[in-house]
GROMACS .gro file of C-alpha atoms in nm:
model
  316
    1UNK     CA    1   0.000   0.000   0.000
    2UNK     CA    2   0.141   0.334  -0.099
    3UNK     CA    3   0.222   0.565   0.210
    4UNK     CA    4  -0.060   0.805   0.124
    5UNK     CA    5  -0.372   0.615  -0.034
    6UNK     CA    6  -0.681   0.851  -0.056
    7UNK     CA    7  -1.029   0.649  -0.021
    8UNK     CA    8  -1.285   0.876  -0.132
    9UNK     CA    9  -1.617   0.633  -0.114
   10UNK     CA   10  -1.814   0.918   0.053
   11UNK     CA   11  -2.118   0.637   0.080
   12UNK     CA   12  -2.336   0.814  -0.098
   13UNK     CA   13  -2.513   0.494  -0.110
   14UNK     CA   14  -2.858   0.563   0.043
   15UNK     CA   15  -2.897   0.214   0.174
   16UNK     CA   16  -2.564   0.248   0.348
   17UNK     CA   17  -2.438  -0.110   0.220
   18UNK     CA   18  -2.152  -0.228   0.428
   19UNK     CA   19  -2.045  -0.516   0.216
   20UNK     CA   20  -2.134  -0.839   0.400
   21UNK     CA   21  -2.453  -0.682   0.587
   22UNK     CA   22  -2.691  -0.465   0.466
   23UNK     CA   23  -2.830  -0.127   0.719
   24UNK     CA   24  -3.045   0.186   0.642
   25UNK     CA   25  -2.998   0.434   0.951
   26UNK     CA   26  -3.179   0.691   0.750
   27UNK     CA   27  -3.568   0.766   0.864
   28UNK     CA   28  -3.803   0.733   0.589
   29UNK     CA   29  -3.957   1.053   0.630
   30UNK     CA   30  -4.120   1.140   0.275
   31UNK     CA   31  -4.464   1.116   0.399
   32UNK     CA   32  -4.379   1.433   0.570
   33UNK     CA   33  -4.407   1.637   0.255
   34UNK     CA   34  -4.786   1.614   0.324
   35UNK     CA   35  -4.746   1.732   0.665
   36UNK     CA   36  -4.503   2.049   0.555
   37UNK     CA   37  -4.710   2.185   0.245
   38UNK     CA   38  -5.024   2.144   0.543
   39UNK     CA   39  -4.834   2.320   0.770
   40UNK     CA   40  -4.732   2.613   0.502
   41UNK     CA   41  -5.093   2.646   0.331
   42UNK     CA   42  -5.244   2.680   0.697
   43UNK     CA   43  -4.980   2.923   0.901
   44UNK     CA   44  -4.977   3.157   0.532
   45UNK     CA   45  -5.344   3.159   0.543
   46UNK     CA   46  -5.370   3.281   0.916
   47UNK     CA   47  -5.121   3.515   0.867
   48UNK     CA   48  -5.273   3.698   0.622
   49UNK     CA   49  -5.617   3.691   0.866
   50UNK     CA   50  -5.380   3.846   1.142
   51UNK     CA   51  -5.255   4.123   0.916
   52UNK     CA   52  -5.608   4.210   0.812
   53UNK     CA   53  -5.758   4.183   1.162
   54UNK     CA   54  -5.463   4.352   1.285
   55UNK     CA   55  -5.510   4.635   1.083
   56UNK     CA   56  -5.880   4.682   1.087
   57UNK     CA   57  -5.846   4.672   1.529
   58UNK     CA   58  -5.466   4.821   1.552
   59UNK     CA   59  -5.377   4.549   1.693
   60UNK     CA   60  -4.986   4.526   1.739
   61UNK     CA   61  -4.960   4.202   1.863
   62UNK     CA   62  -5.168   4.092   1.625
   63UNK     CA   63  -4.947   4.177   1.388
   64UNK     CA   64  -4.633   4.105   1.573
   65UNK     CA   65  -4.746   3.734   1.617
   66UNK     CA   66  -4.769   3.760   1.240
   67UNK     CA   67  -4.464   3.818   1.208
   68UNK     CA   68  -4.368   3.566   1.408
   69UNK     CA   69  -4.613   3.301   1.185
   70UNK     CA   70  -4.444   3.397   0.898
   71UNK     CA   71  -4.102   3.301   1.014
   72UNK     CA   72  -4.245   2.958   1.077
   73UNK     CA   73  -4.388   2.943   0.783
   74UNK     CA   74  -4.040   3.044   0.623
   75UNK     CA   75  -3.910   2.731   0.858
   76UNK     CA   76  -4.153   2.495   0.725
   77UNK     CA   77  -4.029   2.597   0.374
   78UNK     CA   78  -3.664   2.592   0.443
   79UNK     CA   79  -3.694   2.223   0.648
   80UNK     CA   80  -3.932   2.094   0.349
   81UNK     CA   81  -3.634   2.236   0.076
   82UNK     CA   82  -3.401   1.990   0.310
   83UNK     CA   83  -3.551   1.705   0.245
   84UNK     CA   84  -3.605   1.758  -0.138
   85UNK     CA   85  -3.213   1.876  -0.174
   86UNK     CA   86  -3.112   1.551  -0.032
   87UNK     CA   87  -3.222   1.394  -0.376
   88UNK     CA   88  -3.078   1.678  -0.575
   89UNK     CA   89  -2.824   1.541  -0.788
   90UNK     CA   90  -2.462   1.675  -0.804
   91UNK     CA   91  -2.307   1.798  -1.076
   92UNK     CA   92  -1.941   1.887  -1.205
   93UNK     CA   93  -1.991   2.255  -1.115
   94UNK     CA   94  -2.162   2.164  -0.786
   95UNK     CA   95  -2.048   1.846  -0.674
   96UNK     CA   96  -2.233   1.820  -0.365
   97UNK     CA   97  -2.571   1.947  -0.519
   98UNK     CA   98  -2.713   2.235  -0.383
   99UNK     CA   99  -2.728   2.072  -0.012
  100UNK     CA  100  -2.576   2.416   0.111
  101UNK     CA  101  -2.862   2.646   0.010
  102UNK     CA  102  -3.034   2.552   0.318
  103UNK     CA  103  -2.753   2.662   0.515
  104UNK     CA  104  -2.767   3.019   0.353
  105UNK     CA  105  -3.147   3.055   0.354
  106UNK     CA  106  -3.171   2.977   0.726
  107UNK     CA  107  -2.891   3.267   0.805
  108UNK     CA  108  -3.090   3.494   0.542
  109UNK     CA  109  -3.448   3.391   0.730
  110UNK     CA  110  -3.273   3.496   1.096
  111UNK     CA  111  -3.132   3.880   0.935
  112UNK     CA  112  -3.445   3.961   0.823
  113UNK     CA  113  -3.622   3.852   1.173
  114UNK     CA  114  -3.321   4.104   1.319
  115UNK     CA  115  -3.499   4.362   1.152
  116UNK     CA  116  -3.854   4.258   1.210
  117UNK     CA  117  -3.796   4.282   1.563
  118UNK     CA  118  -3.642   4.606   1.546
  119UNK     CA  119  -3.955   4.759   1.346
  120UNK     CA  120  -4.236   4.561   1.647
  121UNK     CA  121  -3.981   4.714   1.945
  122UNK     CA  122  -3.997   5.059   1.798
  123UNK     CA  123  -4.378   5.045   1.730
  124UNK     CA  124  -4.460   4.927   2.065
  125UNK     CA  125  -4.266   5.215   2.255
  126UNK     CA  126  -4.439   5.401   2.060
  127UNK     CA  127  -4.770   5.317   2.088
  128UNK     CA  128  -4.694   5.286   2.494
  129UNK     CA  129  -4.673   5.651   2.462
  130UNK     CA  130  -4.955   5.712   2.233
  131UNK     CA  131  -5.207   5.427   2.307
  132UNK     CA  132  -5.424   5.389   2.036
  133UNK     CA  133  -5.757   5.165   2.117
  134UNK     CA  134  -5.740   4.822   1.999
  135UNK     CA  135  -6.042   4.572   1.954
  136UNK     CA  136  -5.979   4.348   2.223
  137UNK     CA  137  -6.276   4.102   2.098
  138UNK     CA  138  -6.132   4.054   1.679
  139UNK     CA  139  -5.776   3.994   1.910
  140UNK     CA  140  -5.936   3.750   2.114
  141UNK     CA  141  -6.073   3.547   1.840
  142UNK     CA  142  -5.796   3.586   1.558
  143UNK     CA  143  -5.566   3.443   1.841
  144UNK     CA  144  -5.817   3.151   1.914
  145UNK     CA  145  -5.810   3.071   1.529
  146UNK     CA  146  -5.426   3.057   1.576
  147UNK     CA  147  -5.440   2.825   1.837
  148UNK     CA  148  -5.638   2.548   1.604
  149UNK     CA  149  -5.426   2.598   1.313
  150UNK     CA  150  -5.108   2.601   1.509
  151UNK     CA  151  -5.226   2.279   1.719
  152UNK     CA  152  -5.304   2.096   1.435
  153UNK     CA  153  -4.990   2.172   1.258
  154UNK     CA  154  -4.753   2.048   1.544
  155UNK     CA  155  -4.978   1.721   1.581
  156UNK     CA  156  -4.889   1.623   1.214
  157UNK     CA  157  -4.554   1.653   1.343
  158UNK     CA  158  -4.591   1.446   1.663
  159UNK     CA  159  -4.497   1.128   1.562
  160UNK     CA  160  -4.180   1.179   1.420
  161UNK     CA  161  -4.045   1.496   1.582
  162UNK     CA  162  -3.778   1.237   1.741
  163UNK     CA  163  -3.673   1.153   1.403
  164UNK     CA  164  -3.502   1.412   1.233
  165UNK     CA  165  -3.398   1.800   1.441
  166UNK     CA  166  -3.581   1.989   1.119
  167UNK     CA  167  -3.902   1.804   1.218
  168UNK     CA  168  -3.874   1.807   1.586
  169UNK     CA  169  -3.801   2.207   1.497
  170UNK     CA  170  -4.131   2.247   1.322
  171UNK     CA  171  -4.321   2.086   1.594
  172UNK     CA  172  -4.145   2.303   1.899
  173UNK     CA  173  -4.225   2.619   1.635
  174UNK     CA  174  -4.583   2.492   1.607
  175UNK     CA  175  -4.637   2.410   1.977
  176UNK     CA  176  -4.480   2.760   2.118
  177UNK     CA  177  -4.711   2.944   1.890
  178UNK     CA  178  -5.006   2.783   2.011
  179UNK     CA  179  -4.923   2.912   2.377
  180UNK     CA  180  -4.806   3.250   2.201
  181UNK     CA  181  -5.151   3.295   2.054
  182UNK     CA  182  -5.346   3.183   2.361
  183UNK     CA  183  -5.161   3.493   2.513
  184UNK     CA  184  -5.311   3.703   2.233
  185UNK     CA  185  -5.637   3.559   2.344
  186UNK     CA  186  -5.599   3.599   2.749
  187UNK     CA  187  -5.498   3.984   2.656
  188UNK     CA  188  -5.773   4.052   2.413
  189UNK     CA  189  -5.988   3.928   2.645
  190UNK     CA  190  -5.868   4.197   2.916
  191UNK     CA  191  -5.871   4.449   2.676
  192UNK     CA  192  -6.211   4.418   2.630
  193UNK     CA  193  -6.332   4.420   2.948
  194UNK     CA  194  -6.096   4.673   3.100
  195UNK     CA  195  -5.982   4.896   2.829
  196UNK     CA  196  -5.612   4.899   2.930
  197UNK     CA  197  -5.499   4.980   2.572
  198UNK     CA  198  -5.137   4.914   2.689
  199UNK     CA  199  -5.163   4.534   2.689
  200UNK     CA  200  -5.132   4.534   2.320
  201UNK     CA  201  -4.786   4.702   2.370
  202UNK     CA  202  -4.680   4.482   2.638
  203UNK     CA  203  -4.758   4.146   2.468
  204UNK     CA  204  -4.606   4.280   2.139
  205UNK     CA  205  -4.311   4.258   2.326
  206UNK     CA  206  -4.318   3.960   2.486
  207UNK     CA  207  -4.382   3.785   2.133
  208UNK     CA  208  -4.113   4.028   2.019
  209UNK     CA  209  -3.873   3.870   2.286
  210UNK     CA  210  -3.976   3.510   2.236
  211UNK     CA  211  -3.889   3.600   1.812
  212UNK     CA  212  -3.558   3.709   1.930
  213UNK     CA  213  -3.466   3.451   2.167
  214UNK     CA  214  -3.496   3.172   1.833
  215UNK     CA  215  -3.398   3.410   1.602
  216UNK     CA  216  -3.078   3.427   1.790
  217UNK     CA  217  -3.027   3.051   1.788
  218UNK     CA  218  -3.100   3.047   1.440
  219UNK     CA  219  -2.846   3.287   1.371
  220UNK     CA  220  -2.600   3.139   1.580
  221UNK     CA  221  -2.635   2.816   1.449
  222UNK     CA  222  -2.648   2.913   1.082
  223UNK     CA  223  -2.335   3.147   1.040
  224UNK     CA  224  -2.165   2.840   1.197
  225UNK     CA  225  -2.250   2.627   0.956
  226UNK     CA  226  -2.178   2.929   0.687
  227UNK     CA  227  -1.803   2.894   0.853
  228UNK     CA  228  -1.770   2.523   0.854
  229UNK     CA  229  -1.765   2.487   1.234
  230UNK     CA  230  -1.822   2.199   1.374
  231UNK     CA  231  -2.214   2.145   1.426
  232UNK     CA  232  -2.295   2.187   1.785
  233UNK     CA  233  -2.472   1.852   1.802
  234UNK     CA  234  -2.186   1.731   1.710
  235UNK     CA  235  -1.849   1.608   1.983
  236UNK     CA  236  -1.531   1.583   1.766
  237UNK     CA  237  -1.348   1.367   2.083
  238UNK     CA  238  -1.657   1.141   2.119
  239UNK     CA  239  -1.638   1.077   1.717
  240UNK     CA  240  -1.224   1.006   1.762
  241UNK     CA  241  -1.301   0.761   2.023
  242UNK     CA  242  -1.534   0.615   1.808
  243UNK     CA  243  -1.293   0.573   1.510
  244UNK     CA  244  -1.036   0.467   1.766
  245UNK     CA  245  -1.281   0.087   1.824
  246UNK     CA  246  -1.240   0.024   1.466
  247UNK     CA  247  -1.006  -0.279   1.399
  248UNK     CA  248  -0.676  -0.224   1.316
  249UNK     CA  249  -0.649   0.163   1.365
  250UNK     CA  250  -0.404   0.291   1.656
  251UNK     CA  251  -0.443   0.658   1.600
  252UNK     CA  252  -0.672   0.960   1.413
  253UNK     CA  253  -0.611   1.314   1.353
  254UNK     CA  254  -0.614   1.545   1.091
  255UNK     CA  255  -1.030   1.522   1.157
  256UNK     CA  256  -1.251   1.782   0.978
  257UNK     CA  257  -1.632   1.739   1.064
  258UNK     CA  258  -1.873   2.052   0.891
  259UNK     CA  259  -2.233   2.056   0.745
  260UNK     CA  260  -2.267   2.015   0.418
  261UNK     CA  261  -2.654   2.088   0.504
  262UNK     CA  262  -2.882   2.154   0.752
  263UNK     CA  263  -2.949   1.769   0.755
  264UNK     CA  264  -2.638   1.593   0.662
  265UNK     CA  265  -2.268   1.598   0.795
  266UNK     CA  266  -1.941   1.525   0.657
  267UNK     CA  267  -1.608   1.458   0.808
  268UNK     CA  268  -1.219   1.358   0.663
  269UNK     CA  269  -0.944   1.179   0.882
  270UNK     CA  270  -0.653   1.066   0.896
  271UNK     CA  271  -0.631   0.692   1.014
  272UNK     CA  272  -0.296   0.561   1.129
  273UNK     CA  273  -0.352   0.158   1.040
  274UNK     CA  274  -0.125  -0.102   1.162
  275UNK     CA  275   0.051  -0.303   0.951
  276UNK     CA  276  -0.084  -0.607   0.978
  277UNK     CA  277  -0.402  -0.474   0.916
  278UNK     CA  278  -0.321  -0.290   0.639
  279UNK     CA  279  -0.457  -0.534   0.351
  280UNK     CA  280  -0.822  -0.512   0.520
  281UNK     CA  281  -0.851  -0.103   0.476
  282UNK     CA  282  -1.134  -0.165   0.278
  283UNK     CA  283  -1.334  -0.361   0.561
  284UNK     CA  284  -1.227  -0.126   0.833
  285UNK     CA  285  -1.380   0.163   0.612
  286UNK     CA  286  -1.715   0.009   0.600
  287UNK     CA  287  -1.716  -0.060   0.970
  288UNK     CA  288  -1.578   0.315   1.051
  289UNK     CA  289  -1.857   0.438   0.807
  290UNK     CA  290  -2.124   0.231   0.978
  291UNK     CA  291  -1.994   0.399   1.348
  292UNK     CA  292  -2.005   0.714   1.180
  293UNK     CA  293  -2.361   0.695   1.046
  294UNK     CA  294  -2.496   0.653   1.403
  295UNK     CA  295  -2.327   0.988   1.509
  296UNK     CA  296  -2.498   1.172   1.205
  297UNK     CA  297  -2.250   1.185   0.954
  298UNK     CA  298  -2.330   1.036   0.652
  299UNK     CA  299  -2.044   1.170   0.389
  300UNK     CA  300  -1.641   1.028   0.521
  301UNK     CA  301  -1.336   1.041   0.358
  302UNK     CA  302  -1.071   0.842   0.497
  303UNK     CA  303  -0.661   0.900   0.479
  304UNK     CA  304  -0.493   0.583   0.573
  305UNK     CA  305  -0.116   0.564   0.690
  306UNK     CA  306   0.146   0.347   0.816
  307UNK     CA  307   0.228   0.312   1.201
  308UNK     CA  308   0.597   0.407   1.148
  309UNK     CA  309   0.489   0.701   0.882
  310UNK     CA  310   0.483   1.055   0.976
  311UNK     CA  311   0.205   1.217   0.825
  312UNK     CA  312   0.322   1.515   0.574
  313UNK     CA  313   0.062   1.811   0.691
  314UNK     CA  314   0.173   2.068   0.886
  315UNK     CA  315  -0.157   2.074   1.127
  316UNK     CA  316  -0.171   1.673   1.098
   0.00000   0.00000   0.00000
């Protein structure tokens, strides 16, 4: 075996076949399309109720909780683009597909819920100092819409939110915004039957503040995916000690684990192989790919090398 042998079988295999056993550690989630276009057709429609309602009672948390739909309809949209991309084929110019797109959208989705914030903070100072009257009632019952629609959404989720993080994020979205809404409701109601105007303002911001709080997260997380970090699911030490059980290897570094989604992981290593394992590479990379597939990552390139080698890269 040459001193530097490249094996680039990134198992792109989608029944993960391991040679002398067959495995598929991937959940077979397409029925879920249903569930997302549901979930998008639903939250857009009540949306646009809360911006009319809004409008017609000057409501601002009526629209603010729009807002806050909307993102979660953009969420729905961006976790139903995951799963189509991962059956996008790749191509010479793009050889890992467009996989990455959902990366980008997701830290485009949280800069423009920055600004959205911004805009419902300002308003509501605003309108704390010049309360405008709101229709407590159309609040009260827009808001109890919003708890059907958003109930029913998170139930189609239910059943596999343990599946895969971009469903189990739909259904927390879902769930939260049913309490969110029956918020709207419990203020609407006190609005109408006590005329404290300022209520509006004050909930505005809470929603406001629960918007931030995710938006954050989603920021967070995105731009460090956008910079190839390591995902934060993800324990680089944990994955070397799992690498380390494999047969025949005595030592890894030179490990790179990033995103190449929002639903799939890749990593390269180094593997220092002994020599008397050395003719069975090809049986140790099946069994370090099958390890691997149970911590998420689904693409691997391996590096192999000698015991008594001394790997050539600087940062090895």
């Amino acid at each position: 075996m040459a001193a530097h042998i490249h094996s680039h079988d990134h198992g792109h295999d989608h029944s993960h076949s391991h040679g002398h056993h067959h495995h598929d550690h991937t959940p077979k989630l397409d029925h879920l399309t249903t569930a997302f276009i549901w979930g998008i057709i639903l939250n857009s429609a009540f949306v646009l109720l809360e911006v009319v309602a809004g409008l017609w009672s000057h409501s601002l948390s009526l629209l603010t909780d729009a807002g806050h739909n909307l993102s979660d309809v953009a969420g729905l949209a961006l976790a139903l683009l995951a799963f189509k991309l991962t059956k996008a084929r790749s191509t010479s110019e793009y050889t890992y597909g467009y996989k990455r797109s959902t990366i980008i959208v997701s830290f485009f989705n949280a800069l423009v819920l920055f600004i959205a914030v911004g805009f419902i903070g300002y308003e509501a100072v605003m309108r704390f100092i010049h309360q405008e009257v709101v229709q407590g009632d159309t609040m009260a019952w827009v808001a109890f819409a919003g708890i059907g629609i958003n109930a029913f959404t998170a139930y189609l989720f239910v059943k596999d939110k343990d599946k895969d993080l971009n469903v189990k994020g739909a259904y927390l979205h879902m769930a939260v915004d049913a309490i969110v809404s029956f918020g709207v409701v419990i203020s609407g109601l006190i609005i109408y039957f006590t005329h404290l105007y300022w209520i509006d303002s004050a909930v505005s911001l809470i929603v406001a503040i629960v918007i931030l709080r995710g938006t954050w997260s989603l920021l967070s997380d995105s731009l460090r995916l956008e910079m190839d970090g390591v995902p934060k699911e993800m324990d680089v030490e944990k994955i070397k000690a799992e690498l380390m059980k494999a047969k025949g290897v005595t030592d890894v570094h030179h490990i790179h684990v990033w995103a190449l989604s929002t639903t799939e992981n890749a990593l390269t290593a180094h593997l220092v192989i002994d020599q008397e394992n050395a003719a069975s590479f090809d049986s140790i990379k099946h069994d370090l790919r099958h390890r691997l597939e149970h911590l998420s990552i689904t693409h691997s390139t391996f590096e192999p090398e000698f015991a008594d080698e001394k790997c050539a890269q600087v940062d090895c």
